[in-house]
XYZ file of C-alpha atoms in Angstrom:
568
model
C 54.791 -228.470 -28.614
C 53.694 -227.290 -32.116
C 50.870 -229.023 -33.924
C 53.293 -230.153 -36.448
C 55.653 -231.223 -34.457
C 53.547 -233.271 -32.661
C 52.410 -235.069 -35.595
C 55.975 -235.665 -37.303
C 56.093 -237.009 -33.216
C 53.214 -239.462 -33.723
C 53.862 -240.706 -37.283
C 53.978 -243.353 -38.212
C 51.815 -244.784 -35.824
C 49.250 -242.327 -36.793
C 48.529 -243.904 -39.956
C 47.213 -247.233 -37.848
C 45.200 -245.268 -35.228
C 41.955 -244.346 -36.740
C 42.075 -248.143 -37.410
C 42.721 -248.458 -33.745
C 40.113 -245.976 -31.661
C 36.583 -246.891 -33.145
C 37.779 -250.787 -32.357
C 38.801 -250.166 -29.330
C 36.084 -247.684 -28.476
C 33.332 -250.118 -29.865
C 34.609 -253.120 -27.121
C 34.974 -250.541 -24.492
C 30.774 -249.976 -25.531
C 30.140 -253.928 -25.460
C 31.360 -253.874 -22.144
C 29.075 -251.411 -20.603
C 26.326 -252.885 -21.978
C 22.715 -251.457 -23.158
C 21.472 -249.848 -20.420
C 23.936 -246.849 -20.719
C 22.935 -245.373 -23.692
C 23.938 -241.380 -22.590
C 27.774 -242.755 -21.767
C 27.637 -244.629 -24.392
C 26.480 -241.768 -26.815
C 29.457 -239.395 -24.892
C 31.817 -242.141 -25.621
C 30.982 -242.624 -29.352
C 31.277 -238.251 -29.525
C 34.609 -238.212 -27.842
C 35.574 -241.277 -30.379
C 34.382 -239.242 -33.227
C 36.352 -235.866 -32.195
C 39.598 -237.330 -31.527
C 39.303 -238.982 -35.044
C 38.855 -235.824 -36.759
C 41.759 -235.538 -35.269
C 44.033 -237.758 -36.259
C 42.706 -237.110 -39.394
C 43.521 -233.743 -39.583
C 47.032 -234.711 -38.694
C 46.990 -237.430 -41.591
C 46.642 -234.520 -44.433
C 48.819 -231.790 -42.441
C 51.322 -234.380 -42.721
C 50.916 -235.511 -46.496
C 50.257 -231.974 -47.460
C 53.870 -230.043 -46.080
C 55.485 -233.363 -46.827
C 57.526 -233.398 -50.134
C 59.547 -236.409 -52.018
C 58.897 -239.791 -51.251
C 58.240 -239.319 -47.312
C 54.803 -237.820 -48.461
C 53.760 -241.628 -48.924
C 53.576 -242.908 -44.879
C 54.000 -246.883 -44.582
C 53.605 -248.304 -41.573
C 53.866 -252.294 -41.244
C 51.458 -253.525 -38.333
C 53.038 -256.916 -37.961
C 56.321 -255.652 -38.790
C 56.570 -258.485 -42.047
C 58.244 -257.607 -44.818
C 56.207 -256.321 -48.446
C 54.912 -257.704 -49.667
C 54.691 -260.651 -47.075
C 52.797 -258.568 -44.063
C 49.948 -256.545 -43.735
C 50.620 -252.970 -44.956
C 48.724 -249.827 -44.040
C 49.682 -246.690 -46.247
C 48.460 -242.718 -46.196
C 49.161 -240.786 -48.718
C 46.758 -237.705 -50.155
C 43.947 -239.497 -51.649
C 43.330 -241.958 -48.507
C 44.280 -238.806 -46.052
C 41.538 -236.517 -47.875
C 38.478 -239.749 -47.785
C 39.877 -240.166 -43.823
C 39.076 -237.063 -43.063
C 35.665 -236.855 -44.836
C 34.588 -239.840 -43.619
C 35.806 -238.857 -39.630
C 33.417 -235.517 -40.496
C 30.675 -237.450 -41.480
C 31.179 -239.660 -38.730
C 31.077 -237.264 -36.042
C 28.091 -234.974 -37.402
C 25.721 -238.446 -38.138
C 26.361 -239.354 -34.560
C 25.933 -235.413 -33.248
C 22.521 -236.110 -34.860
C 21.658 -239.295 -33.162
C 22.493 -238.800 -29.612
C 19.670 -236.604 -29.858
C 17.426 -239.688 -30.210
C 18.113 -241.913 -32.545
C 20.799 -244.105 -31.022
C 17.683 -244.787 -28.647
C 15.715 -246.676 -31.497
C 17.563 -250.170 -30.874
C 20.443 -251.799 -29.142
C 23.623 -252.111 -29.982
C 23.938 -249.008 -32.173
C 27.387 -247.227 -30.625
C 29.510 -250.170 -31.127
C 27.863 -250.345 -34.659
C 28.663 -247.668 -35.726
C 32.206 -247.443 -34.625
C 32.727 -250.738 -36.557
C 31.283 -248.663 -39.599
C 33.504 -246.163 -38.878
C 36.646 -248.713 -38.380
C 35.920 -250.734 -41.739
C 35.794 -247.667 -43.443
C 39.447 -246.653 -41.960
C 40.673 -249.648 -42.760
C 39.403 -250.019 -46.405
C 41.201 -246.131 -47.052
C 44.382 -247.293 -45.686
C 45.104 -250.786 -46.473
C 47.917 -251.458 -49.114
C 46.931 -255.072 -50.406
C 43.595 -256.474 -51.737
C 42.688 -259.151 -49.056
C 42.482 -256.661 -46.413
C 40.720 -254.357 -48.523
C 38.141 -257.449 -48.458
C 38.498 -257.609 -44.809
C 37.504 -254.154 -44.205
C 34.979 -254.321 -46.984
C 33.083 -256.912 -44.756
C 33.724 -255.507 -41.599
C 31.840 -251.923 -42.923
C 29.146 -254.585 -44.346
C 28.509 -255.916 -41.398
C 28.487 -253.092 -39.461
C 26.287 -251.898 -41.704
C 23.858 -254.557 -41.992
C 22.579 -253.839 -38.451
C 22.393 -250.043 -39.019
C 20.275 -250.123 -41.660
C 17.820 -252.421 -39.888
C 18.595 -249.935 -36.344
C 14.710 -248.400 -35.668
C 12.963 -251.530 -37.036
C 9.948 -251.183 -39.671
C 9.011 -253.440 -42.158
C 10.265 -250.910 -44.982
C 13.631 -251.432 -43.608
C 13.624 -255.179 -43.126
C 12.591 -255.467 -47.085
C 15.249 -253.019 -48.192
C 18.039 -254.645 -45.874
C 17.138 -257.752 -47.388
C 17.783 -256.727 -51.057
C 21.027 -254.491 -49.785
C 22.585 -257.642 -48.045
C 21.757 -259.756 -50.784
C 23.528 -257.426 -53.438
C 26.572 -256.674 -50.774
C 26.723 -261.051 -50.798
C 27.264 -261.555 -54.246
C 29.370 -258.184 -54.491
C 31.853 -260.151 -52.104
C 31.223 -263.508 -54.114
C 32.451 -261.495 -56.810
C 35.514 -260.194 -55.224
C 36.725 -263.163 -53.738
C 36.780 -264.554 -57.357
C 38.586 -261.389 -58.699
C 41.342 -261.474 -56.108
C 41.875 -265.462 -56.762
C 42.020 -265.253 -60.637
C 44.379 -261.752 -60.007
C 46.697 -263.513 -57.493
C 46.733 -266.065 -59.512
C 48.261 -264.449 -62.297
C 50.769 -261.773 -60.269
C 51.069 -264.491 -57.339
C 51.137 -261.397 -54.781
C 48.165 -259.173 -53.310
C 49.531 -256.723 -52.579
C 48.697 -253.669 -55.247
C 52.477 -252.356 -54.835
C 54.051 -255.128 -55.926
C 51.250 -256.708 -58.561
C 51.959 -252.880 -60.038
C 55.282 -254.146 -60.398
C 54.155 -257.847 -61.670
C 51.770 -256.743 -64.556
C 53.992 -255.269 -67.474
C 56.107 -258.054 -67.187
C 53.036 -260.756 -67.250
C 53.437 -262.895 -70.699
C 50.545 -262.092 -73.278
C 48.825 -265.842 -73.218
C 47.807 -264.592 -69.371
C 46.692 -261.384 -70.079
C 43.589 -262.075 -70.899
C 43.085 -263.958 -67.329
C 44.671 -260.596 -65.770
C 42.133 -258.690 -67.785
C 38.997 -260.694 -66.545
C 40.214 -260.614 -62.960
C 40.180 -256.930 -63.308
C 37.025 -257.038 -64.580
C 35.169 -259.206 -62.233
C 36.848 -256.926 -58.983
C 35.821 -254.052 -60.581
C 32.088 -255.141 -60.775
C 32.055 -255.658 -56.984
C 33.431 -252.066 -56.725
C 30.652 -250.652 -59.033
C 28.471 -252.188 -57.011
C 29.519 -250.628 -54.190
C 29.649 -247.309 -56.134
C 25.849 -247.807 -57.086
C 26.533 -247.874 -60.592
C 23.829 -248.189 -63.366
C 22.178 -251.154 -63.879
C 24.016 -252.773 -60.541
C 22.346 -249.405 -57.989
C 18.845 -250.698 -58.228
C 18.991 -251.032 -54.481
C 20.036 -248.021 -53.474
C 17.429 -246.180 -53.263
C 14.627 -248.266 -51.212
C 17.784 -249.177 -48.889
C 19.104 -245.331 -48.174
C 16.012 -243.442 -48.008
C 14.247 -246.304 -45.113
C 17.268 -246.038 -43.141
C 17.390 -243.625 -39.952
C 18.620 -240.254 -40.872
C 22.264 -240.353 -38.852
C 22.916 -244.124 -40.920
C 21.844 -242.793 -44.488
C 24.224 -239.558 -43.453
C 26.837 -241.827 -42.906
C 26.256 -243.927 -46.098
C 26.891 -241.058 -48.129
C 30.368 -242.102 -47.976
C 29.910 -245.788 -49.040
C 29.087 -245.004 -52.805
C 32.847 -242.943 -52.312
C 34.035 -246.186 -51.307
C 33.503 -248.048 -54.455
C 35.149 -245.228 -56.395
C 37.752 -245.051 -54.252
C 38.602 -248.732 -54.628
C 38.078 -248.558 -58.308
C 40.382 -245.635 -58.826
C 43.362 -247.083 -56.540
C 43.150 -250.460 -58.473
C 42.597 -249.178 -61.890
C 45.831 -246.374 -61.426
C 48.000 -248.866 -59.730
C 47.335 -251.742 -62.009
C 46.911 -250.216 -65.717
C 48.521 -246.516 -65.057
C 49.079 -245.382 -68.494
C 52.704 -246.561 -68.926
C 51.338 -250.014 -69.284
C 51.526 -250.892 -72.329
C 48.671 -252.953 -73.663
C 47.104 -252.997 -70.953
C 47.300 -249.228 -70.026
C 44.164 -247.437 -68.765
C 42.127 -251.089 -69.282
C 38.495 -250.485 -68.797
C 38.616 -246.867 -68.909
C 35.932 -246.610 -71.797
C 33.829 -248.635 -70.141
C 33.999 -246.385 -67.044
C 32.766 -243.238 -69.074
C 30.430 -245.370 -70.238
C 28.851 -246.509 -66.761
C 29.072 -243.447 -65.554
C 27.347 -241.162 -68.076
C 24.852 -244.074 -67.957
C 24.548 -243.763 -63.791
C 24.519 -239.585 -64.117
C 21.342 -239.570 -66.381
C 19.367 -242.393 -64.252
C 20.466 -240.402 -60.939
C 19.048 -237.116 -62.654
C 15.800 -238.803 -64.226
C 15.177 -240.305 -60.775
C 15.425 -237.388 -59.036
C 13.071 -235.792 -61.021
C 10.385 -238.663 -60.975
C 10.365 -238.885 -57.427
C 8.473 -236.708 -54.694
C 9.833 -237.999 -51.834
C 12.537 -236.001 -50.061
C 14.137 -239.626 -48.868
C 14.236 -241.401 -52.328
C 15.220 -238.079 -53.708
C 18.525 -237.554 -51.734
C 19.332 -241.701 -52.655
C 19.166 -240.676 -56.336
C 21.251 -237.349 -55.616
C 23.772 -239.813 -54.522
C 23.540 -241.722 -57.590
C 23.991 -238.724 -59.747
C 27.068 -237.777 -58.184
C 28.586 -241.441 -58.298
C 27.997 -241.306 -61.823
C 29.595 -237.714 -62.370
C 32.869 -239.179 -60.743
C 32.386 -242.196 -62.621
C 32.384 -240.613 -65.819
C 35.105 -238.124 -64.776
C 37.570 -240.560 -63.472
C 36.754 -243.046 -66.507
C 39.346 -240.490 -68.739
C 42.506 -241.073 -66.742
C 43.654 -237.497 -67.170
C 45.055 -235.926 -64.037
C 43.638 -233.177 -64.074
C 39.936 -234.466 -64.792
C 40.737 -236.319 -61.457
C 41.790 -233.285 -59.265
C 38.200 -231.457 -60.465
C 36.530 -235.000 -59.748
C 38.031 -235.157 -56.543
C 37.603 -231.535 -55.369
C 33.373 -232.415 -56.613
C 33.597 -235.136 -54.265
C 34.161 -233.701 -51.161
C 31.531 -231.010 -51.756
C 28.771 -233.222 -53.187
C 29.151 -235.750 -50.638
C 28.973 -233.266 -47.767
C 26.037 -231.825 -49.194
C 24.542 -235.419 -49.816
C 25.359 -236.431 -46.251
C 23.627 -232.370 -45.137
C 20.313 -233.551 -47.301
C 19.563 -237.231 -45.438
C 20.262 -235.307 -42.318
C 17.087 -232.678 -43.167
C 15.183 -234.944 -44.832
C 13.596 -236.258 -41.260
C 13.440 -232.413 -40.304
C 11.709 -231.478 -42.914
C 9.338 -234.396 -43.166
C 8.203 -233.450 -38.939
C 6.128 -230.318 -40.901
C 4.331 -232.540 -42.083
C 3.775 -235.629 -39.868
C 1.201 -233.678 -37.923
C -2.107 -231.930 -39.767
C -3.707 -229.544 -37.530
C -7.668 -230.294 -36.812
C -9.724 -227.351 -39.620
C -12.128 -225.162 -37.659
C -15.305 -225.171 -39.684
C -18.100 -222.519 -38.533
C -20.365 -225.695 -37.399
C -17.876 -226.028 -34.817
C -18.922 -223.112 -32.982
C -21.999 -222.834 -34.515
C -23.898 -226.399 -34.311
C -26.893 -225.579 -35.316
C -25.626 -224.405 -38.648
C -26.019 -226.657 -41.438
C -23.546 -225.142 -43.891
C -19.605 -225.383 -42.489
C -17.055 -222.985 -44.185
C -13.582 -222.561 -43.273
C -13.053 -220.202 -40.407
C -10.438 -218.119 -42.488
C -13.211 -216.976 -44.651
C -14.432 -215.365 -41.785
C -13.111 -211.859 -40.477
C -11.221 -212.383 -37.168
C -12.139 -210.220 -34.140
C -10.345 -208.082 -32.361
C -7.002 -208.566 -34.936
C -5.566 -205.728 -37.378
C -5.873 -207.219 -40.980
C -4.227 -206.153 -43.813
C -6.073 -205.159 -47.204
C -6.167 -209.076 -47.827
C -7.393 -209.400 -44.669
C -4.408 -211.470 -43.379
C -3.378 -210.861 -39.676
C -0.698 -207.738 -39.324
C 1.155 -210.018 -36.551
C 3.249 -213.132 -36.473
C 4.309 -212.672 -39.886
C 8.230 -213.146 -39.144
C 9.345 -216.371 -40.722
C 9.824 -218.481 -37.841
C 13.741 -219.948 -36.639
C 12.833 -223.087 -37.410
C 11.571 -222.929 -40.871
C 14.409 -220.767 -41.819
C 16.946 -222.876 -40.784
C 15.232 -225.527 -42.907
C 14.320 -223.444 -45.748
C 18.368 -221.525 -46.571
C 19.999 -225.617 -45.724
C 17.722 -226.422 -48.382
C 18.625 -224.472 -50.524
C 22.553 -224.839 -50.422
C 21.686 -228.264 -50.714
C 19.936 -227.956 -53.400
C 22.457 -225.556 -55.011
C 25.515 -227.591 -54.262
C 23.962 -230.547 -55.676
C 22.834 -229.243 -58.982
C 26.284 -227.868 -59.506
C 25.127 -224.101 -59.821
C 27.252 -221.328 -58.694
C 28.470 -220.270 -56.315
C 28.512 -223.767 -54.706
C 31.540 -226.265 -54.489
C 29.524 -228.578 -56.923
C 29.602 -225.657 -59.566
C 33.556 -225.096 -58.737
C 34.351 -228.654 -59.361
C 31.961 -229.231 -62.507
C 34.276 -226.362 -64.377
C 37.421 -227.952 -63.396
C 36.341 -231.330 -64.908
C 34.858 -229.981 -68.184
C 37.452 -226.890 -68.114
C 39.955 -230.065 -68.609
C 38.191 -232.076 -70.919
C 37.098 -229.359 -73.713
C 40.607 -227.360 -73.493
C 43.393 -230.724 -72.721
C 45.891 -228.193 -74.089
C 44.746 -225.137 -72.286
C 42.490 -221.829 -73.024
C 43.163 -220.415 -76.575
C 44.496 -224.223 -77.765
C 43.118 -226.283 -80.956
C 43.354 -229.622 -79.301
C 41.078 -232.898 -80.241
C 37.660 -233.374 -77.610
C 35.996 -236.838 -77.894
C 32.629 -236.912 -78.075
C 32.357 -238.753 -74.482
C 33.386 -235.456 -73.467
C 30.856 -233.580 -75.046
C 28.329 -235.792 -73.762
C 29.296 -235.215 -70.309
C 29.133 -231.585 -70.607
C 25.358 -232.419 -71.831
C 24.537 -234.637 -69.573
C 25.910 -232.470 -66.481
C 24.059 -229.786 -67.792
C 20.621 -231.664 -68.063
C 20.955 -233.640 -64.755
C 21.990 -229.817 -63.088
C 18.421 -228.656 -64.465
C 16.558 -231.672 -63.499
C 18.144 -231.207 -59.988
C 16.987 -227.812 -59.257
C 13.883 -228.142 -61.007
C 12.971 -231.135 -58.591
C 14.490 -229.034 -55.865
C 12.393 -225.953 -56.292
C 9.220 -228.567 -56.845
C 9.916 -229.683 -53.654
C 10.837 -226.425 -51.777
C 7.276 -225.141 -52.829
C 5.642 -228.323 -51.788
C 7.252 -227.850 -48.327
C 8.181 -224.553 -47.259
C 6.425 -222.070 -49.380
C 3.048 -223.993 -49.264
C 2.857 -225.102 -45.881
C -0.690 -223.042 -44.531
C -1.266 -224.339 -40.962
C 0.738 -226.551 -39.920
C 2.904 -226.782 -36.850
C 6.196 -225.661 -36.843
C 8.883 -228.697 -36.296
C 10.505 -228.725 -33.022
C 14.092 -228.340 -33.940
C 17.182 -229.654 -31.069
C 20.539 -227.547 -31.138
C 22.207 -230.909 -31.443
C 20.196 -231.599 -34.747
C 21.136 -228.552 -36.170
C 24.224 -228.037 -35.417
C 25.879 -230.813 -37.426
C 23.984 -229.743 -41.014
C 25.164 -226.216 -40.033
C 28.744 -227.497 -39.741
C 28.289 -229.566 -42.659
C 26.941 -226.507 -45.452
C 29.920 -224.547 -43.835
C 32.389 -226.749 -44.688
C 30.584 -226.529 -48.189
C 31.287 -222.789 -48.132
C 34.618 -223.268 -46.854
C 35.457 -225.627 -49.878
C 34.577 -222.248 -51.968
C 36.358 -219.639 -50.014
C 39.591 -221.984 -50.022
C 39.423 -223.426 -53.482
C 42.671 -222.475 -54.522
C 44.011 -224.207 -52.065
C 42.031 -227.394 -52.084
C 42.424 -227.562 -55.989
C 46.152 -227.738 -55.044
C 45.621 -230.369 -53.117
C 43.626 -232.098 -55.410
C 45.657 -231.845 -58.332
C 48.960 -233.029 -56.164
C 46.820 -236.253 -55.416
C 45.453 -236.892 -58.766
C 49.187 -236.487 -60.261
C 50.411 -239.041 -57.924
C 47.673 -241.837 -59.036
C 48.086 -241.438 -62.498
C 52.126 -241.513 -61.576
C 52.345 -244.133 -58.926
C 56.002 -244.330 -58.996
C 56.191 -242.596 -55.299
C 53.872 -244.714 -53.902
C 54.886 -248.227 -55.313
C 58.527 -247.153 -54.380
C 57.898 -245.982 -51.269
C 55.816 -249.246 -49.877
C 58.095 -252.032 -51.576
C 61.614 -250.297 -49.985
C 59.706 -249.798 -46.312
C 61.750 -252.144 -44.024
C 60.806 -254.231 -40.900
C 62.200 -252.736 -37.710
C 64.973 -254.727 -36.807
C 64.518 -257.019 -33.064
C 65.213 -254.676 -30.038
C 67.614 -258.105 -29.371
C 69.148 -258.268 -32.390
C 70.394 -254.311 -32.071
C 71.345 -254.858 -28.445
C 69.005 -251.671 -27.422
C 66.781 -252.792 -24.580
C 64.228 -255.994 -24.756
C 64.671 -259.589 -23.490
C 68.062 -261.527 -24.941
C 67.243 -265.180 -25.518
């Protein structure tokens, strides 16, 4: 059997099935209990591969999909819309699927080396992570995007505070308290927006908005509002990411890798509401909010670039990396052009890899310098001696010296370092947007729509927003590799005696695989900008997907049909 024709086999049940394995996987942990961690740790691996899987089958099956099939419903409690729970994948919630699976699996590659170790209950955390996460990609109606919102919370409550530490107890404390009042906040948005459309789910309040009279539009409006500033929370947008920072860069390098994707989250959620809800067909209320979304997100890119650059600190550097990319898709999205989106989406996937690659090195990099060799002084050998100078001043025995009288051997650049030192840099490059890095590719496909709408050659209109994004991208790019560079002499180039970090295969591996999917973003950008583009022209069109969840139809009773079952 074919790989596709296995999949057209297993959908639709596919679409509920990464919902599925990391809840059943994280029981199946409870029940063995805490005293075996390696099973455990095999267990959560396994978990992780086989949802790369499925997600890999998700966006085979959106991508040679055409018409309105390319939009998979499935209906869990087989209710009618929009009555029932509904679970839908089409491109956009495929593509964050599988980028959250591959962060998934290469944060816990990294920690069954020794960080699930640090604390109990850590597996069947993380799969609940990983579930919520799912979940929030591929529900269809706002109260269960609330549900999964909390249960990727929760999860993540107890990861942050997984290795203990008083820094970590003081920034959980401020993250849970913002994440509280971010789900105060959307409670009271999805009251005041059912309230108004008397239906949750986004299908069918699409549907209920044009037709919503004009003394209740205002109510609509400020429902919007208020759900969207529990979303930009999430999205750790300016002056509501204060947080971030302290919370991302004390957390244990396999959680922060996995956080990467939470700021996504928020977008995400903003960008299916906002395109559903006030698509540009409208009317009055077409693209509501939209200014205000440039706005934050400009805002968001310069504090994520001005923090980078005022901090020294590898940890608090990669939290504000974050940042700045949250605020470039901010910013991007904010226009509601389609083909802003695609370049927004395409930077997304490569900054957030990258992002996820950093936290992951950060701890690497930082063993260089967690222990300082003992300096041999000449008093050492000599006692007697009252003066003590270092030892290098001193010609070594017995060693061939070069005319700077440096030692001839062990001058390779060791494994190690090396590894660290070219990650570092593609971090570093993919981040700052510089070629020839995915960041750089998706940068030009943003601005290449936004300064020529009507194409190359064109006299067409460009708002100023748009010129101050090109600034801003190009100023936050400097300050980026500026810091970068500060950094990368501060650890690599002027590291003089100090012992060289003991790097694990399993540690490595996953920021390898990681960068390469970076380069692989590169060599296949055609066809990823294809994909892109499709996606971004079906949010800012949702015709196909509001049609295709209101007509999806309960399967009828196995007694009613006559075909197998029970007859009463």
């Amino acid at each position: 059997m074919s790989f596709a024709s296995l999949v057209e086999w297993a959908m639709p049940h596919l679409i509920i099935a990464p919902i599925l394995l990391p809840m059943a996987t994280a029981a199946l942990m409870l029940l063995l209990g805490d005293t075996r961690r390696p099973l455990k740790a095999v267990v959560n691996v396994l978990s992780c591969v086989l949802g790369v899987a499925m997600a890999i089958g998700l966006v085979f099956w959106v991508q040679h999909t055409s018409g309105v099939q390319a939009v998979g419903v499935y209906l869990p409690a087989n209710w009618p819309v929009p009555y029932g729970i509904v679970l839908v994948a089409d491109r956009l919630s495929a593509m964050m699927v599988l980028l959250t699976s591959v962060l998934g699996l290469a944060a816990v590659l990294y920690a069954s080396a020794r960080w699930h170790k640090a604390g109990v209950h850590f597996h069947p955390l993380f799969q609940l992570q990983l579930m919520g996460l799912y979940g929030a990609f591929l529900t269809a109606d706002l109260f269960n995007l609330f549900v999964f919102f909390e249960i990727m919370l929760t999860a993540s409550y107890g990861l942050l505070l997984h290795g203990s530490g008083w820094a970590r107890v003081r920034s959980g404390l401020h993250y849970i308290a913002m994440n509280l009042m971010a789900s105060s906040m959307f409670l009271i948005g999805v009251a005041m927006l059912y309230g108004v459309t008397g239906t949750l789910n986004m299908a069918d309040m699409a549907i209920m908005v044009p037709a919503i009279p004009e003394d209740d539009r205002g109510l609509l409006h400020a429902g919007a509002a208020i759900l969207a500033v529990a979303f930009l929370v999430k999205a750790a947008a300016w002056p509501l990411n204060f947080w971030l920072p302290s919370a991302y860069s004390a957390a244990a390098a396999p959680v922060s890798a996995l956080f990467a994707i939470l700021t996504k989250l928020g977008v995400y959620a903003i960008l299916r509401v906002w395109t559903l809800l006030f698509p540009q067909d409208a009317g009055v209320s077409a693209l509501f909010g939209g200014p205000v979304l440039v706005g934050l997100g400009l805002v968001t890119l310069a504090f994520g670039a001005l923090g980078i650059i005022a901090t020294q600190h590898l940890g608090r550097m990669a939290a504000f990396c974050a940042i700045l990319s949250s605020g470039t898709l901010l910013a991007g999205l904010g226009f509601g052009q389609p083909a802003v989106t695609g370049g927004a989406l395409y930077y997304t996937l490569g900054s957030t890899l990258a992002i996820s690659a950093f936290f992951l090195l950060v701890e690497l990099v930082d063993r260089t310098r967690e222990v300082e060799e003992k300096p041999l002084y000449i008093s050492e050998i000599e006692p007697d001696d009252a003066f003590a100078f270092p030892v290098d001043l001193v010609p070594t025995r017995d060693v061939n010296l070069d005319d700077d009288e440096q030692a001839l051997i062990g001058r390779a650049i060791p494994a190690a370092m090396a590894f660290l030192g070219l990650a570092f840099i593609v971090c570093a490059l993919t981040i700052a947007g510089l070629p020839p890095m995915a960041g750089f590719v998706g940068k030009v496909v943003m601005l290449s729509a936004l300064l020529n709408p009507a194409g190359f050659g064109e006299d067409a209109g460009v708002s100023g927003a748009a010129w101050l994004l090109l600034g801003l991208l190009l100023v936050g790019g400097l300050l980026t590799i500026i810091a970068m560079s500060r950094a990368g002499v501060r650890y690599f180039w002027a590291t003089f005696d100090r012992p060289l970090p003991r790097l694990r295969i399993i540690e490595t591996l996953p920021i390898g695989a990681l960068l390469l999917l970076v380069g692989v973003l590169v060599w296949q950008a055609d066809a990823v900008l294809r994909y892109v583009n499709a996606t971004a022209r079906g949010l800012h069109d949702p015709k196909e997907y509001i049609g295709s969840v209101l007509s999806a139809k309960p399967l009828p009773s196995p007694t009613a049909t006559g075909e197998g079952g029970l007859r009463r």
